[in-house]
Coordinates of C-alpha atoms in Angstrom, one line a residue:
X1 CA 131.0 147.8 121.0
X2 CA 131.1 144.3 122.0
X3 CA 128.0 142.1 122.8
X4 CA 128.0 142.6 126.5
X5 CA 128.2 146.4 126.5
X6 CA 125.1 146.3 123.8
X7 CA 122.9 144.1 126.1
X8 CA 123.6 146.0 129.4
X9 CA 122.4 149.1 128.0
X10 CA 118.9 147.7 127.6
X11 CA 116.8 146.6 130.8
X12 CA 116.2 143.0 131.0
X13 CA 113.1 141.1 132.2
X14 CA 112.5 137.3 132.8
X15 CA 111.4 137.1 128.9
X16 CA 114.2 138.7 127.3
X17 CA 115.4 142.1 126.6
X18 CA 113.1 145.1 126.4
X19 CA 113.9 148.5 124.7
X20 CA 114.3 151.4 126.9
X21 CA 112.9 154.0 124.5
X22 CA 109.2 154.6 123.8
X23 CA 108.7 153.1 120.4
X24 CA 106.3 150.3 120.8
X25 CA 107.4 148.2 117.8
X26 CA 110.9 148.3 118.2
X27 CA 112.4 144.8 118.3
X28 CA 115.5 143.7 120.3
X29 CA 117.3 140.5 119.7
X30 CA 118.5 138.6 122.7
X31 CA 121.5 136.7 122.2
X32 CA 122.2 135.6 125.7
X33 CA 119.8 133.0 126.2
X34 CA 119.8 131.3 123.0
X35 CA 123.3 131.9 121.7
X36 CA 124.3 133.4 118.3
X37 CA 122.9 130.8 116.0
X38 CA 119.1 131.1 117.3
X39 CA 118.3 134.7 118.1
X40 CA 115.1 135.4 119.8
X41 CA 113.2 138.4 118.9
X42 CA 111.3 140.0 121.5
X43 CA 108.9 143.2 121.4
X44 CA 108.4 146.1 123.9
X45 CA 104.6 145.3 124.4
X46 CA 104.6 141.5 124.2
X47 CA 107.9 140.5 125.7
X48 CA 106.6 136.8 125.9
X49 CA 106.1 136.3 122.2
X50 CA 108.9 134.7 120.2
X51 CA 108.9 135.7 116.7
X52 CA 110.7 133.5 114.0
X53 CA 110.8 134.4 110.5
X54 CA 111.1 131.0 108.4
X55 CA 112.3 130.9 105.0
X56 CA 110.3 128.9 102.3
X57 CA 112.6 125.6 102.6
X58 CA 111.9 125.7 106.6
X59 CA 108.3 126.2 106.2
X60 CA 108.0 122.9 104.0
X61 CA 110.4 120.8 106.0
X62 CA 108.9 121.9 109.2
X63 CA 105.2 121.4 108.3
X64 CA 103.6 118.7 110.7
X65 CA 102.6 115.5 109.3
X66 CA 99.4 114.2 110.0
X67 CA 98.4 111.2 111.9
X68 CA 97.9 109.1 108.9
X69 CA 101.2 110.4 107.2
X70 CA 103.2 109.4 110.3
X71 CA 101.5 105.9 110.7
X72 CA 102.2 105.4 106.7
X73 CA 105.8 106.5 107.2
X74 CA 106.2 104.1 110.2
X75 CA 105.1 101.0 108.2
X76 CA 106.8 102.0 105.0
X77 CA 103.7 102.2 102.8
X78 CA 105.0 103.2 99.4
X79 CA 102.0 105.1 98.5
X80 CA 101.2 108.8 99.6
X81 CA 98.0 109.5 101.7
X82 CA 96.7 111.8 99.2
X83 CA 97.0 109.2 96.6
X84 CA 95.4 106.6 98.9
X85 CA 92.5 108.8 99.6
X86 CA 91.9 110.4 96.0
X87 CA 92.6 107.3 93.9
X88 CA 89.7 105.5 92.2
X89 CA 88.2 102.4 93.4
X90 CA 90.1 100.3 90.9
X91 CA 93.4 101.6 91.8
X92 CA 92.6 101.2 95.6
X93 CA 91.7 97.5 95.0
X94 CA 95.0 97.3 93.1
X95 CA 96.7 98.8 96.1
X96 CA 94.9 96.1 98.5
X97 CA 95.8 93.3 96.2
X98 CA 99.6 94.2 96.2
X99 CA 101.4 91.3 97.4
X100 CA 104.3 93.4 98.8
X101 CA 101.9 94.9 101.6
X102 CA 101.3 93.0 104.7
X103 CA 98.0 92.7 106.5
X104 CA 98.9 95.6 108.9
X105 CA 99.7 97.9 106.1
X106 CA 96.5 97.0 103.9
X107 CA 94.3 97.7 107.1
X108 CA 96.0 101.0 107.6
X109 CA 95.5 101.8 103.9
X110 CA 91.8 101.0 104.3
X111 CA 91.7 103.4 107.5
X112 CA 93.5 106.2 105.6
X113 CA 91.0 105.9 102.8
X114 CA 88.1 105.8 105.2
X115 CA 89.2 108.9 107.2
X116 CA 90.2 110.7 104.1
X117 CA 86.7 110.3 102.4
X118 CA 85.0 111.1 105.6
X119 CA 87.0 114.4 105.8
X120 CA 86.2 115.3 102.4
X121 CA 82.6 114.3 103.0
X122 CA 82.5 116.4 106.2
X123 CA 84.1 119.4 104.3
X124 CA 81.4 119.0 101.6
X125 CA 78.8 119.0 104.1
X126 CA 80.1 122.1 105.7
X127 CA 80.3 123.9 102.5
X128 CA 76.6 122.7 101.5
X129 CA 75.5 124.2 104.9
X130 CA 77.2 127.6 104.4
X131 CA 75.6 127.8 100.9
X132 CA 72.2 126.9 102.3
X133 CA 72.7 129.4 105.1
X134 CA 73.7 132.0 102.6
X135 CA 70.6 131.1 100.5
X136 CA 68.3 131.2 103.5
X137 CA 69.7 134.7 104.2
X138 CA 69.1 135.8 100.8
X139 CA 65.8 134.5 100.9
X140 CA 65.0 136.2 104.5
X141 CA 66.1 139.5 103.1
X142 CA 63.5 139.1 100.1
X143 CA 60.8 138.0 102.5
X144 CA 61.7 141.0 105.0
X145 CA 61.3 143.4 102.2
X146 CA 58.1 141.8 100.9
X147 CA 56.9 142.3 104.5
X148 CA 57.8 145.8 104.6
X149 CA 55.9 146.6 101.3
X150 CA 53.0 144.9 102.4
X151 CA 53.0 146.6 105.8
X152 CA 53.3 150.0 103.8
X153 CA 50.5 149.0 101.4
X154 CA 48.3 148.0 104.5
X155 CA 49.0 151.2 106.0
X156 CA 48.1 152.9 102.8
X157 CA 44.7 151.0 102.3
X158 CA 43.6 151.6 105.9
X159 CA 44.2 155.3 105.4
X160 CA 42.1 155.1 102.2
X161 CA 39.5 153.1 104.3
X162 CA 39.4 155.8 107.0
X163 CA 39.3 158.7 104.2
X164 CA 36.2 156.8 102.3
X165 CA 34.4 155.9 105.7
X166 CA 34.6 159.6 106.5
X167 CA 33.5 160.7 103.0
X168 CA 30.5 158.3 103.3
X169 CA 29.5 159.5 106.8
X170 CA 29.8 163.1 105.3
X171 CA 27.6 162.4 102.3
X172 CA 25.2 160.6 104.6
X173 CA 24.9 163.7 106.8
X174 CA 24.3 165.7 103.7
X175 CA 21.5 163.7 102.4
X176 CA 19.8 163.3 105.8
X177 CA 20.4 167.4 106.2
X178 CA 18.7 167.9 102.8
X179 CA 15.8 165.6 103.3
X180 CA 15.2 167.0 106.6
X181 CA 15.2 163.8 108.3
X182 CA 16.1 163.5 112.1
X183 CA 18.8 161.3 113.2
X184 CA 16.1 158.5 114.8
X185 CA 14.6 158.5 111.5
X186 CA 17.8 158.2 109.6
X187 CA 18.9 155.2 111.7
X188 CA 15.5 153.4 111.0
X189 CA 15.8 154.0 107.5
X190 CA 19.3 152.7 107.3
X191 CA 18.3 149.4 109.0
X192 CA 15.3 149.1 106.6
X193 CA 17.7 149.4 103.7
X194 CA 15.7 152.5 102.5
X195 CA 18.7 154.8 102.8

């Protein structure tokens, strides 16, 4: 089988080749548009996505440089950005006093350190905020549990109050009936504090 006969057996789309069978995860490599050196992998469900598997060396070399790393590289600063940001103040002063660095390089070193320290401070701030939110969620859970317990206790106390009120009324009726007093007489005695 040659390449053209293999490719002609699959329907073509503007995005590449799509498998003609019904398996959604089957991948077809399209060698016509990119050549033999850089195959493009297309799936049936997502023909517009290009899948490229990089080896470990490619991942390291293809890592994008940050703005500060590019600027330091362009001005030939002999220190890494991480070193400039994380070194002690004494070491940073030594960098600034280095006679081999020009004013533009020194200003860039200051900017790199300022931005790096600011980035670290912002990360720490976000971390503290997340921890505070987590602590507040725990506290909120305990407060809600306490509220639920207090509501249950209140309901039980209200039930006990109603029960004791009914018992007291029943006892009052029994006493009034046993003394043979009428309801008008009872009210008067209660008001006077005699009963």
